[in-house]
Amino acid sequence: MSDESQTSRFLSEIAANTGKLVKATQLFGQTRDEDVTIGTTPKHLVMRRDKVELFRYEPLAAATATTPVLVAYGLIGRYTMADLQPDRSLVRSLLSKGLDLWLIDWGQPGRTERWLTIDDYVDDYIDAAVDRIRHDTGHDKVTLLGICEGGVFTTCYAALHPDKVKNLVITITPIDFHADTKDTAAHHGFLNIWTRSLDPEDIDRLVDTYGVLPGEFMSSVFSMMTPMRSLTKYNVDLIDVVDDEAKFMNFLRMEKWLADRPHHPGEAAKQWLKELYQENRLANGNFVLSGRTVDLKSVTAPVLNVFALDDHIIPPDCSRALGARIGSNDYTEIPLPGGHVGLFVSSKSQGKLSQSIADWLCARDGAAAGNS
Amino acid sequence: MDDKGDAKPAGSDPAAQWAGLWQGFAESSRQMAEAWSGSMGPFMLARLMEKPAGFSAGNEMSETIEKMAQGPRLADFWDIDRKLALVFGAWMEMRQKLASYNAVTSAPWAEASKRFFDAMSAAGGGNKELPHWREAFAKWSEISNEELIRNQRSDGFLQAQKELLQAGVKLRSRQDEVAEAASAMFGLPSRKDFDEVTRQLTELRREVRALGRRANGQGEAQP
């Protein structure tokens, strides 16, 4: 190609991209926040306990699994990741496969929740939700579906209250917080390395000063983990979505979810960062909640462990560690392609994740089999 | 309008001038990146690895303020001035830690630039067509990501970030002390008071719920 034609191409590309960025600016100006909706799958409030709310989703199909399923997200980010938009919603997809789905929403913890510990979340809030579901449905046990930190909570619950747990499904959940050292991918596990680089006193001072682990602080740590993506998402990446309204709205929904990052309750954050990330107590068998050691061998319910093979936040080996530590003889691992968030929101992984969970549950708990 | 085939006088085509300018800029950047990597880069990186606070050395003013403000406390005056001085000292320290952090985080860009221009030179050398901007940008993004992540995992980065976090928390904590003093001056409840109330509330709630479970028997929680 001649210099002249290369120059011509270069200039026309600059003009086209400038035009797209102008268009993006106009689209931002025309779109209101209320137009960007997430977490819209219909549900109704069943119980409120402090700021924590228990919801039951409206059924979308005839029941295929008999036992109610309680979804528990973590305290870092919000459950809306599992219900980002109708065609990218784990929740909606599971409902359409006939599951009776309940949700525990931690709300927006602030300084008022400074003193809450993981003990409170596992032995009070989850326990109260499980009891309410048992009461309302007449089932002795429920199935727990934990996501990320919520997976740790539900695993601890299954170990401490095995008599109330029918099945345990965990997704992108860390169990061995030091297993990142086995992962050779350079972009995996920065959160583990970063947390271990701090002194325990640094974490205490941070939490004591702010009263919480600030949501904005965690957002900045997550942004750092994908440095170039964080630098380009509001400029170059916009060029790719600006001509497609559906893609543009997908982008805005993801941004809305990212912006909705509540503070992590202070004392629970100290446990999360010091006792789990730094000291690895859950995997080592010395994590104590409400005066009882969480012994993973006490997890006797069937367990499904789903993780993402390119999860830069929770490296796969951190999740895989559960299999060798539990007491259950019925353990299934499903590694899926994709990343930590992509597993839930990418169009490619949508069907796989929900189908894997629904198939696994129906095989153990199918309505046709007459289980209760 | 120019007729095709007409010889254009040198400098008459703005597009060609722009392209020439761009190529010149790219070449200069490449030379600068090479100069950096070949001279100051290794020296500064080595210093950062040895002592990440190297760029913030000479923190005499904040140390002096610290010593002065940490002196004997007087009963009836100077307390608020002391608190403000401590805030100022912490602010200066944080600025210095920030400078140190910025120095560490800027280091990988030089290596990224060098690798990128090497890659582009290889791709567009000779009579080969220059890559489309998307390909070039994807390459730049990939290389920069690798270099930034490599840097993030280094001891120098982790130490600089830790010190910045410590300095930031210290500053915030000292600002809180000024706010506490102001609250006390106007008879308003302070943040510490609020924390104390929520602590008592949380503990009380735990006790009430434990009693509820006990009353229901078998540790059953009351929905």
Coordinates of C-alpha atoms in Angstrom, one line a residue:
Chain A
M1 CA 0.0 0.0 0.0
S2 CA 1.3 3.4 -0.9
D3 CA 2.1 6.1 1.7
E4 CA -0.8 8.1 0.3
S5 CA -3.4 5.4 0.7
Q6 CA -2.1 4.5 4.2
T7 CA -2.4 8.1 5.1
S8 CA -5.8 8.3 3.7
R9 CA -6.9 5.2 5.6
F10 CA -5.4 6.6 8.8
L11 CA -7.3 9.8 8.4
S12 CA -10.6 8.2 7.6
E13 CA -10.3 5.9 10.6
I14 CA -9.7 8.9 12.8
A15 CA -12.7 10.6 11.4
A16 CA -14.9 7.5 11.9
N17 CA -13.8 6.9 15.4
T18 CA -14.2 10.6 16.4
G19 CA -17.7 10.4 15.0
K20 CA -18.4 7.3 17.1
L21 CA -17.2 8.9 20.3
V22 CA -19.4 11.9 19.5
K23 CA -22.3 9.6 19.1
A24 CA -21.4 7.8 22.4
T25 CA -21.5 11.2 24.1
Q26 CA -25.0 11.9 22.6
L27 CA -26.2 8.5 23.7
F28 CA -25.0 9.1 27.3
G29 CA -26.9 12.4 27.2
Q30 CA -30.1 10.7 26.0
T31 CA -30.1 7.8 28.4
R32 CA -31.4 8.1 31.9
D33 CA -30.3 6.0 34.8
E34 CA -33.9 4.7 35.2
D35 CA -33.8 3.3 31.7
V36 CA -30.9 1.0 32.7
T37 CA -32.6 -1.7 34.7
I38 CA -31.0 -4.7 36.4
G39 CA -32.3 -7.4 38.8
T40 CA -35.8 -7.3 37.2
T41 CA -36.9 -10.9 37.5
P42 CA -40.2 -10.8 39.5
K43 CA -39.9 -11.7 43.1
H44 CA -41.6 -10.8 46.4
L45 CA -40.4 -10.0 49.8
V46 CA -40.9 -12.7 52.4
M47 CA -38.9 -11.6 55.4
R48 CA -36.8 -8.7 56.5
R49 CA -34.2 -9.0 59.3
D50 CA -32.2 -5.8 59.9
K51 CA -31.1 -4.8 56.4
V52 CA -31.2 -8.3 55.1
E53 CA -34.1 -9.3 52.9
L54 CA -35.4 -12.8 51.9
F55 CA -37.2 -12.9 48.5
R56 CA -39.0 -15.6 46.7
Y57 CA -38.9 -15.5 42.9
E58 CA -42.2 -16.0 41.0
P59 CA -42.2 -19.4 39.2
L60 CA -41.7 -19.3 35.4
A61 CA -42.2 -23.0 34.7
A62 CA -43.6 -26.2 36.2
A63 CA -41.5 -27.6 39.1
T64 CA -38.7 -30.0 38.1
A65 CA -36.7 -30.1 41.3
T66 CA -38.6 -30.4 44.6
T67 CA -36.4 -28.7 47.2
P68 CA -36.3 -24.9 47.4
V69 CA -33.0 -23.3 46.4
L70 CA -31.7 -20.4 48.4
V71 CA -29.3 -18.1 46.4
A72 CA -26.7 -16.3 48.5
Y73 CA -24.3 -13.8 46.9
G74 CA -21.3 -12.4 48.7
L75 CA -20.9 -9.0 50.5
I76 CA -18.6 -7.7 47.8
G77 CA -20.8 -6.6 45.0
R78 CA -24.5 -7.4 44.7
Y79 CA -26.7 -10.3 43.7
T80 CA -27.8 -8.4 40.6
M81 CA -24.8 -10.0 38.7
A82 CA -26.9 -13.2 38.7
D83 CA -29.9 -11.3 37.1
L84 CA -28.3 -8.6 35.0
Q85 CA -30.8 -8.6 32.1
P86 CA -33.5 -11.1 30.9
D87 CA -31.3 -12.8 28.4
R88 CA -28.3 -12.9 30.7
S89 CA -29.8 -14.0 34.0
L90 CA -28.8 -17.1 35.9
V91 CA -31.9 -16.5 38.1
R92 CA -34.3 -16.3 35.2
S93 CA -32.7 -19.3 33.5
L94 CA -33.0 -21.5 36.6
L95 CA -36.6 -20.4 37.1
S96 CA -37.4 -21.3 33.5
K97 CA -36.0 -24.8 34.2
G98 CA -38.5 -25.3 37.0
L99 CA -36.5 -24.5 40.2
D100 CA -38.1 -22.9 43.3
L101 CA -35.7 -20.0 43.8
W102 CA -35.3 -17.9 46.9
L103 CA -32.8 -15.0 47.3
I104 CA -31.1 -13.5 50.3
D105 CA -30.2 -9.9 49.7
W106 CA -27.7 -8.3 52.1
G107 CA -28.9 -4.8 51.2
Q108 CA -26.5 -1.9 51.5
P109 CA -24.4 -2.4 54.7
G110 CA -22.8 0.8 56.1
R111 CA -21.2 1.9 59.2
T112 CA -24.2 0.7 61.2
E113 CA -23.2 -2.8 60.2
R114 CA -19.6 -2.3 61.3
W115 CA -19.7 -4.9 64.1
L116 CA -21.3 -7.7 62.1
T117 CA -19.2 -10.7 61.6
I118 CA -19.3 -13.7 59.3
D119 CA -20.7 -15.6 62.3
D120 CA -23.7 -13.3 62.1
Y121 CA -24.1 -13.8 58.4
V122 CA -23.9 -17.6 58.5
D123 CA -25.4 -18.5 61.9
D124 CA -28.0 -15.7 62.0
Y125 CA -29.1 -14.3 58.7
I126 CA -28.7 -17.5 56.5
D127 CA -30.0 -19.7 59.3
A128 CA -33.1 -17.5 59.8
A129 CA -33.7 -17.5 56.0
V130 CA -33.3 -21.3 55.8
D131 CA -35.8 -21.7 58.7
R132 CA -38.2 -19.4 57.1
I133 CA -38.1 -21.3 53.8
R134 CA -38.5 -24.6 55.7
H135 CA -41.4 -23.2 57.5
D136 CA -43.1 -21.8 54.4
T137 CA -42.5 -24.8 52.1
G138 CA -42.7 -27.7 54.6
H139 CA -39.3 -29.0 53.5
D140 CA -36.9 -30.3 56.2
K141 CA -33.9 -29.2 54.1
V142 CA -33.1 -26.6 51.5
T143 CA -30.6 -26.5 48.7
L144 CA -28.0 -23.7 49.0
L145 CA -26.5 -21.9 45.9
G146 CA -23.6 -19.7 47.0
I147 CA -21.8 -17.3 44.7
C148 CA -18.2 -16.1 45.4
E149 CA -18.0 -15.0 49.1
G150 CA -21.6 -16.2 49.4
G151 CA -20.2 -19.7 48.5
V152 CA -17.9 -19.5 51.5
F153 CA -20.9 -18.6 53.7
T154 CA -23.0 -21.4 52.4
T155 CA -20.2 -23.9 52.6
C156 CA -19.7 -22.9 56.3
Y157 CA -23.4 -23.2 56.8
A158 CA -23.5 -26.7 55.3
A159 CA -20.6 -27.7 57.6
L160 CA -22.2 -26.2 60.7
H161 CA -25.9 -27.1 60.0
P162 CA -25.8 -30.3 57.8
D163 CA -29.2 -31.4 59.0
K164 CA -30.8 -28.4 57.2
V165 CA -28.9 -28.7 53.8
K166 CA -30.2 -31.0 51.0
N167 CA -27.6 -30.0 48.4
L168 CA -24.8 -27.5 48.2
V169 CA -24.0 -25.7 44.9
I170 CA -21.1 -23.2 45.0
T171 CA -19.9 -21.1 42.1
I172 CA -16.6 -19.2 41.8
T173 CA -15.9 -19.8 45.5
P174 CA -12.5 -19.7 47.2
I175 CA -11.8 -22.4 49.7
D176 CA -8.0 -22.6 49.7
F177 CA -7.0 -18.9 49.7
H178 CA -3.4 -19.8 49.1
A179 CA -3.8 -22.1 46.2
D180 CA -3.2 -19.2 43.8
T181 CA 0.5 -20.0 44.2
K182 CA -0.1 -23.1 42.0
D183 CA -1.6 -20.9 39.2
T184 CA 0.9 -20.0 36.6
A185 CA -1.2 -17.4 34.7
A186 CA 0.3 -14.0 35.5
H187 CA -3.1 -12.3 35.5
H188 CA -4.6 -14.7 38.1
G189 CA -4.6 -14.2 41.9
F190 CA -3.4 -10.6 42.3
L191 CA -6.0 -10.2 45.1
N192 CA -4.4 -13.0 47.0
I193 CA -0.9 -11.6 46.6
W194 CA -2.0 -8.1 47.4
T195 CA -3.8 -9.1 50.6
R196 CA -0.9 -11.2 51.8
S197 CA 1.4 -8.2 51.2
L198 CA -0.4 -6.2 53.9
D199 CA 0.3 -6.5 57.6
P200 CA -2.8 -7.6 59.6
E201 CA -2.5 -4.2 61.4
D202 CA -3.0 -2.4 58.1
I203 CA -6.3 -4.2 57.6
D204 CA -7.4 -3.4 61.2
R205 CA -6.5 0.3 60.8
L206 CA -8.3 0.5 57.4
V207 CA -11.5 -1.0 58.8
D208 CA -11.3 0.8 62.1
T209 CA -10.9 4.1 60.4
Y210 CA -13.7 3.7 57.8
G211 CA -15.9 1.5 59.9
V212 CA -16.2 -0.7 56.8
L213 CA -14.2 -2.0 53.9
P214 CA -15.2 0.7 51.6
G215 CA -16.9 -0.4 48.4
E216 CA -15.0 2.2 46.4
F217 CA -11.7 0.8 47.7
M218 CA -12.5 -2.7 46.5
S219 CA -13.6 -1.3 43.2
S220 CA -10.2 0.3 42.7
V221 CA -8.5 -3.0 43.6
F222 CA -10.6 -4.8 41.0
S223 CA -9.9 -2.2 38.4
M224 CA -6.2 -2.6 39.0
M225 CA -6.5 -6.3 38.2
T226 CA -7.4 -5.6 34.6
P227 CA -5.3 -2.5 34.0
M228 CA -5.8 -2.0 30.3
R229 CA -9.4 -2.9 30.3
S230 CA -9.9 -0.3 33.0
L231 CA -8.1 2.3 30.9
T232 CA -10.0 1.7 27.7
K233 CA -13.5 0.9 28.6
Y234 CA -14.8 4.5 28.4
N235 CA -13.1 5.3 25.1
V236 CA -11.8 2.6 22.7
D237 CA -14.2 0.0 23.9
L238 CA -17.1 2.3 23.4
I239 CA -16.3 2.5 19.7
D240 CA -17.3 -1.2 19.5
V241 CA -20.7 -0.8 21.1
V242 CA -21.9 2.6 20.0
D243 CA -23.6 1.5 16.8
D244 CA -25.5 -1.3 18.5
E245 CA -28.1 -0.1 21.0
A246 CA -28.4 -3.6 22.6
K247 CA -24.7 -3.7 23.2
F248 CA -24.6 -0.2 24.5
M249 CA -27.4 -1.0 27.0
N250 CA -25.5 -4.2 28.0
F251 CA -22.5 -2.0 28.7
L252 CA -24.5 0.4 30.8
R253 CA -26.1 -2.5 32.8
M254 CA -22.7 -3.9 33.6
E255 CA -21.6 -0.4 34.6
K256 CA -24.6 -0.1 36.9
W257 CA -23.8 -3.3 38.6
L258 CA -20.2 -2.3 39.0
A259 CA -21.2 1.0 40.5
D260 CA -23.5 -0.6 43.0
R261 CA -20.7 -1.9 45.2
P262 CA -21.8 -1.7 48.9
H263 CA -19.4 -1.4 51.8
H264 CA -18.3 -4.6 53.4
P265 CA -19.2 -4.8 57.1
G266 CA -16.1 -4.0 59.1
E267 CA -15.5 -6.9 61.4
A268 CA -16.6 -9.4 58.7
A269 CA -14.1 -7.8 56.4
K270 CA -11.3 -8.4 59.0
Q271 CA -12.2 -12.0 59.1
W272 CA -12.4 -12.3 55.3
L273 CA -9.0 -10.6 54.7
K274 CA -7.0 -11.7 57.7
E275 CA -8.4 -15.1 58.8
L276 CA -9.2 -16.4 55.3
Y277 CA -7.0 -14.5 52.7
Q278 CA -4.0 -14.2 54.9
E279 CA -4.2 -17.1 57.3
N280 CA -6.2 -19.5 55.1
R281 CA -8.1 -20.9 58.1
L282 CA -11.0 -22.5 56.2
A283 CA -8.7 -24.8 54.2
N284 CA -6.5 -25.4 57.3
G285 CA -9.4 -26.4 59.4
N286 CA -9.2 -23.7 62.1
F287 CA -11.8 -21.2 61.0
V288 CA -14.2 -20.6 63.9
L289 CA -17.7 -19.2 63.7
S290 CA -20.0 -18.8 66.7
G291 CA -17.5 -20.7 68.9
R292 CA -17.5 -23.8 66.5
T293 CA -14.7 -24.8 64.2
V294 CA -15.9 -25.1 60.6
D295 CA -14.9 -28.6 59.8
L296 CA -15.4 -29.2 56.0
K297 CA -15.6 -32.9 56.6
S298 CA -19.0 -32.2 58.1
V299 CA -20.3 -31.2 54.7
T300 CA -22.1 -34.4 53.9
A301 CA -24.7 -33.2 51.4
P302 CA -24.1 -33.6 47.7
V303 CA -21.9 -30.8 46.4
L304 CA -21.6 -29.2 43.0
N305 CA -18.6 -26.9 42.6
V306 CA -18.7 -24.7 39.5
F307 CA -15.7 -22.5 38.7
A308 CA -14.4 -20.4 35.8
L309 CA -11.2 -21.5 34.2
D310 CA -10.0 -18.0 33.5
D311 CA -11.1 -16.5 36.8
H312 CA -8.6 -13.8 37.6
I313 CA -10.2 -13.0 41.0
I314 CA -10.7 -16.6 42.3
P315 CA -8.1 -18.8 40.6
P316 CA -9.6 -22.2 39.7
D317 CA -7.2 -24.0 42.1
C318 CA -8.6 -22.0 45.1
S319 CA -12.1 -23.4 44.3
R320 CA -11.0 -27.0 43.3
A321 CA -9.6 -27.3 46.8
L322 CA -13.0 -28.1 48.2
G323 CA -13.2 -31.6 46.7
A324 CA -10.5 -33.1 48.8
R325 CA -11.7 -31.6 52.1
I326 CA -15.4 -32.4 52.4
G327 CA -17.1 -35.4 53.9
S328 CA -19.6 -35.9 51.1
N329 CA -19.2 -38.9 48.8
D330 CA -21.3 -37.1 46.1
Y331 CA -19.0 -34.3 44.8
T332 CA -19.1 -32.9 41.3
E333 CA -16.8 -30.3 39.7
I334 CA -17.8 -28.4 36.6
P335 CA -15.0 -26.1 35.2
L336 CA -16.4 -23.7 32.6
P337 CA -14.7 -21.5 30.2
G338 CA -14.7 -17.7 31.0
G339 CA -13.9 -15.4 33.8
H340 CA -15.2 -14.5 37.2
V341 CA -18.0 -12.2 36.1
G342 CA -18.2 -13.5 32.5
L343 CA -19.5 -16.9 33.8
F344 CA -22.7 -15.1 34.8
V345 CA -23.1 -12.4 32.3
S346 CA -21.5 -13.5 29.0
S347 CA -23.9 -14.7 26.3
K348 CA -21.6 -17.7 25.7
S349 CA -21.7 -19.1 29.2
Q350 CA -25.4 -18.4 30.0
G351 CA -26.8 -21.7 28.9
K352 CA -24.0 -23.8 30.2
L353 CA -24.0 -22.6 33.8
S354 CA -27.7 -22.8 34.4
Q355 CA -28.1 -26.1 32.5
S356 CA -25.2 -27.7 34.5
I357 CA -26.8 -26.6 37.8
A358 CA -30.4 -27.6 36.8
D359 CA -29.3 -31.0 35.4
W360 CA -27.2 -31.8 38.5
L361 CA -30.1 -30.8 40.9
C362 CA -32.7 -32.6 38.9
A363 CA -30.6 -35.8 39.0
R364 CA -30.6 -35.7 42.8
D365 CA -33.8 -33.9 43.6
G366 CA -36.1 -34.3 40.6
A367 CA -39.8 -33.8 41.0
A368 CA -40.4 -36.9 38.9
A369 CA -38.3 -39.0 41.3
G370 CA -40.6 -38.0 44.1
N371 CA -37.9 -36.6 46.3
S372 CA -38.8 -34.2 49.1
Chain B
M1 CA -8.9 20.5 -7.5
D2 CA -5.8 18.6 -8.5
D3 CA -5.8 16.6 -11.7
K4 CA -4.7 13.0 -11.2
G5 CA -1.2 12.4 -12.4
D6 CA -0.2 16.0 -11.7
A7 CA 3.0 16.2 -9.7
K8 CA 2.2 17.7 -6.4
P9 CA 4.7 20.2 -5.0
A10 CA 6.4 19.0 -1.8
G11 CA 4.4 20.0 1.3
S12 CA 1.2 20.7 -0.5
D13 CA -0.7 17.6 0.8
P14 CA -1.8 18.1 4.5
A15 CA -2.5 14.4 4.9
A16 CA 1.0 13.5 3.8
Q17 CA 2.4 16.1 6.2
W18 CA 0.3 14.7 9.0
A19 CA 1.4 11.2 8.2
G20 CA 5.0 12.3 8.1
L21 CA 4.6 14.1 11.4
W22 CA 3.0 11.0 13.0
Q23 CA 5.8 8.8 11.8
G24 CA 8.4 11.3 13.1
F25 CA 6.6 11.3 16.4
A26 CA 6.5 7.6 16.6
E27 CA 10.2 7.4 15.8
S28 CA 11.0 10.0 18.5
S29 CA 9.0 8.1 21.0
R30 CA 10.8 4.9 20.1
Q31 CA 14.1 6.6 20.6
M32 CA 13.1 8.1 23.9
A33 CA 11.9 4.8 25.1
E34 CA 15.2 3.2 24.1
A35 CA 17.1 6.1 25.7
W36 CA 15.1 5.6 28.9
S37 CA 15.6 1.9 29.0
G38 CA 19.2 2.2 28.2
S39 CA 20.1 4.9 30.8
M40 CA 17.9 6.0 33.6
G41 CA 15.4 3.1 33.6
P42 CA 17.6 0.4 35.1
F43 CA 19.0 2.8 37.6
M44 CA 15.6 4.0 38.8
L45 CA 14.1 0.6 38.8
A46 CA 17.0 -0.8 40.8
R47 CA 16.6 2.0 43.3
L48 CA 12.9 1.3 43.6
M49 CA 13.5 -2.3 44.2
E50 CA 16.0 -1.6 46.9
K51 CA 14.0 1.1 48.6
P52 CA 10.6 1.9 47.2
A53 CA 10.5 5.0 49.3
G54 CA 13.6 6.2 47.6
F55 CA 11.7 8.9 45.7
S56 CA 10.1 10.2 48.9
A57 CA 13.3 10.4 50.9
G58 CA 14.0 13.7 52.6
N59 CA 10.7 13.8 54.5
E60 CA 12.1 16.1 57.1
M61 CA 9.2 18.5 57.3
S62 CA 6.6 15.9 58.1
E63 CA 9.0 14.3 60.5
T64 CA 9.5 17.6 62.3
I65 CA 5.8 18.3 62.5
E66 CA 5.3 14.8 63.8
K67 CA 7.9 15.3 66.6
M68 CA 6.6 18.6 67.5
A69 CA 2.9 17.5 67.6
Q70 CA 3.8 14.3 69.5
G71 CA 5.4 16.4 72.3
P72 CA 4.0 16.8 75.8
R73 CA 0.3 17.7 75.8
L74 CA -0.9 20.8 77.6
A75 CA -4.2 20.7 79.5
D76 CA -5.8 24.0 78.4
F77 CA -4.6 25.0 75.0
W78 CA -2.9 24.0 71.8
D79 CA -4.8 20.7 71.4
I80 CA -6.7 21.6 68.2
D81 CA -3.6 23.1 66.7
R82 CA -1.7 19.9 67.5
K83 CA -4.4 17.9 65.8
L84 CA -4.3 20.2 62.7
A85 CA -0.5 20.0 62.6
L86 CA -0.7 16.2 62.7
V87 CA -3.2 16.3 59.7
F88 CA -0.8 18.5 57.8
G89 CA 2.1 16.2 58.6
A90 CA 0.1 13.1 57.5
W91 CA -1.0 14.9 54.3
M92 CA 2.6 15.7 53.4
E93 CA 3.6 12.1 54.1
M94 CA 0.8 10.8 51.9
R95 CA 1.9 13.1 49.0
Q96 CA 5.4 11.7 49.3
K97 CA 4.2 8.1 49.3
L98 CA 1.9 9.0 46.3
A99 CA 5.0 10.3 44.4
S100 CA 6.8 7.1 45.2
Y101 CA 3.8 5.0 44.1
N102 CA 3.5 7.0 40.9
A103 CA 7.2 6.4 40.1
V104 CA 6.8 2.7 40.6
T105 CA 3.6 2.5 38.5
S106 CA 5.1 4.6 35.6
A107 CA 8.1 2.3 35.2
P108 CA 6.4 -0.5 33.1
W109 CA 5.2 2.0 30.5
A110 CA 8.8 2.5 29.2
E111 CA 9.2 -1.2 28.6
A112 CA 5.8 -1.5 27.1
S113 CA 6.6 1.3 24.7
K114 CA 9.9 -0.3 23.7
R115 CA 8.2 -3.7 23.1
F116 CA 5.4 -2.2 21.2
F117 CA 7.6 -0.2 18.8
D118 CA 9.7 -3.3 18.2
A119 CA 6.6 -5.3 17.4
M120 CA 5.3 -2.6 15.1
S121 CA 8.6 -2.2 13.3
A122 CA 8.7 -5.9 12.7
A123 CA 5.1 -5.8 11.4
G124 CA 5.5 -2.8 9.2
G125 CA 9.1 -3.2 8.1
G126 CA 10.1 -3.0 4.5
N127 CA 7.2 -2.6 2.0
K128 CA 4.7 -4.3 4.3
E129 CA 1.4 -2.7 4.9
L130 CA 1.1 -1.1 8.3
P131 CA -1.3 -2.9 10.6
H132 CA -4.9 -1.7 10.9
W133 CA -5.3 0.6 14.0
R134 CA -7.3 -2.1 15.7
E135 CA -4.5 -4.7 15.3
A136 CA -2.0 -2.1 16.5
F137 CA -4.1 -1.1 19.5
A138 CA -4.8 -4.8 20.4
K139 CA -1.0 -5.4 20.4
W140 CA -0.4 -2.3 22.5
S141 CA -3.1 -3.3 24.9
E142 CA -1.8 -6.8 25.2
I143 CA 1.8 -5.7 25.8
S144 CA 0.9 -3.0 28.2
N145 CA -1.3 -5.3 30.2
E146 CA 1.5 -7.8 30.5
E147 CA 3.9 -5.2 31.7
L148 CA 1.5 -3.6 34.1
I149 CA 0.5 -6.9 35.6
R150 CA 4.2 -8.0 35.9
N151 CA 4.9 -4.8 37.7
Q152 CA 1.9 -5.2 40.0
R153 CA 3.3 -8.5 41.3
S154 CA 6.7 -7.1 42.1
D155 CA 7.9 -6.5 45.6
G156 CA 8.5 -2.8 44.8
F157 CA 4.9 -2.2 43.7
L158 CA 3.4 -4.1 46.6
Q159 CA 5.6 -2.2 49.1
A160 CA 4.8 1.2 47.5
Q161 CA 1.1 0.5 47.5
K162 CA 1.2 -0.7 51.1
E163 CA 2.9 2.4 52.2
L164 CA 0.5 4.6 50.3
L165 CA -2.4 2.7 51.9
Q166 CA -0.9 3.2 55.3
A167 CA -0.3 6.9 54.7
G168 CA -3.8 7.4 53.4
V169 CA -5.4 5.7 56.4
K170 CA -3.2 7.7 58.8
L171 CA -4.4 10.9 57.1
R172 CA -8.0 9.9 57.3
S173 CA -7.6 8.9 60.9
R174 CA -6.1 12.3 61.8
Q175 CA -8.8 14.1 59.9
D176 CA -11.3 12.1 62.0
E177 CA -9.6 13.3 65.2
V178 CA -10.1 16.9 64.1
A179 CA -13.8 16.2 63.3
E180 CA -14.1 14.5 66.7
A181 CA -12.8 17.7 68.4
A182 CA -15.1 19.9 66.4
S183 CA -18.1 17.6 67.3
A184 CA -17.1 17.8 71.0
M185 CA -16.8 21.6 70.7
F186 CA -20.4 21.9 69.5
G187 CA -21.8 19.2 71.7
L188 CA -22.6 16.8 68.8
P189 CA -22.2 13.1 69.0
S190 CA -19.1 11.9 67.2
R191 CA -18.3 9.0 65.0
K192 CA -16.8 7.2 67.9
D193 CA -20.1 7.7 69.8
F194 CA -22.0 6.2 66.8
D195 CA -19.6 3.3 66.6
E196 CA -20.1 2.6 70.3
V197 CA -23.9 2.8 70.0
T198 CA -23.9 0.4 67.0
R199 CA -21.6 -2.0 68.9
Q200 CA -24.0 -2.1 71.8
L201 CA -26.9 -2.5 69.5
T202 CA -25.3 -5.4 67.6
E203 CA -24.4 -7.2 70.9
L204 CA -27.8 -6.6 72.3
R205 CA -29.4 -8.0 69.1
R206 CA -27.2 -11.1 69.3
E207 CA -28.3 -11.7 72.9
V208 CA -32.0 -11.3 72.2
R209 CA -31.8 -13.6 69.2
A210 CA -29.9 -16.2 71.2
L211 CA -32.6 -16.0 73.9
G212 CA -35.2 -16.4 71.2
R213 CA -33.5 -19.5 69.9
R214 CA -33.2 -21.0 73.3
A215 CA -36.8 -20.3 74.1
N216 CA -37.8 -22.1 70.9
G217 CA -35.6 -25.0 71.8
Q218 CA -32.9 -26.8 69.7
G219 CA -31.3 -23.5 68.7
E220 CA -34.2 -22.9 66.3
A221 CA -34.2 -19.3 65.0
Q222 CA -37.5 -17.4 65.0
P223 CA -38.4 -16.3 61.5

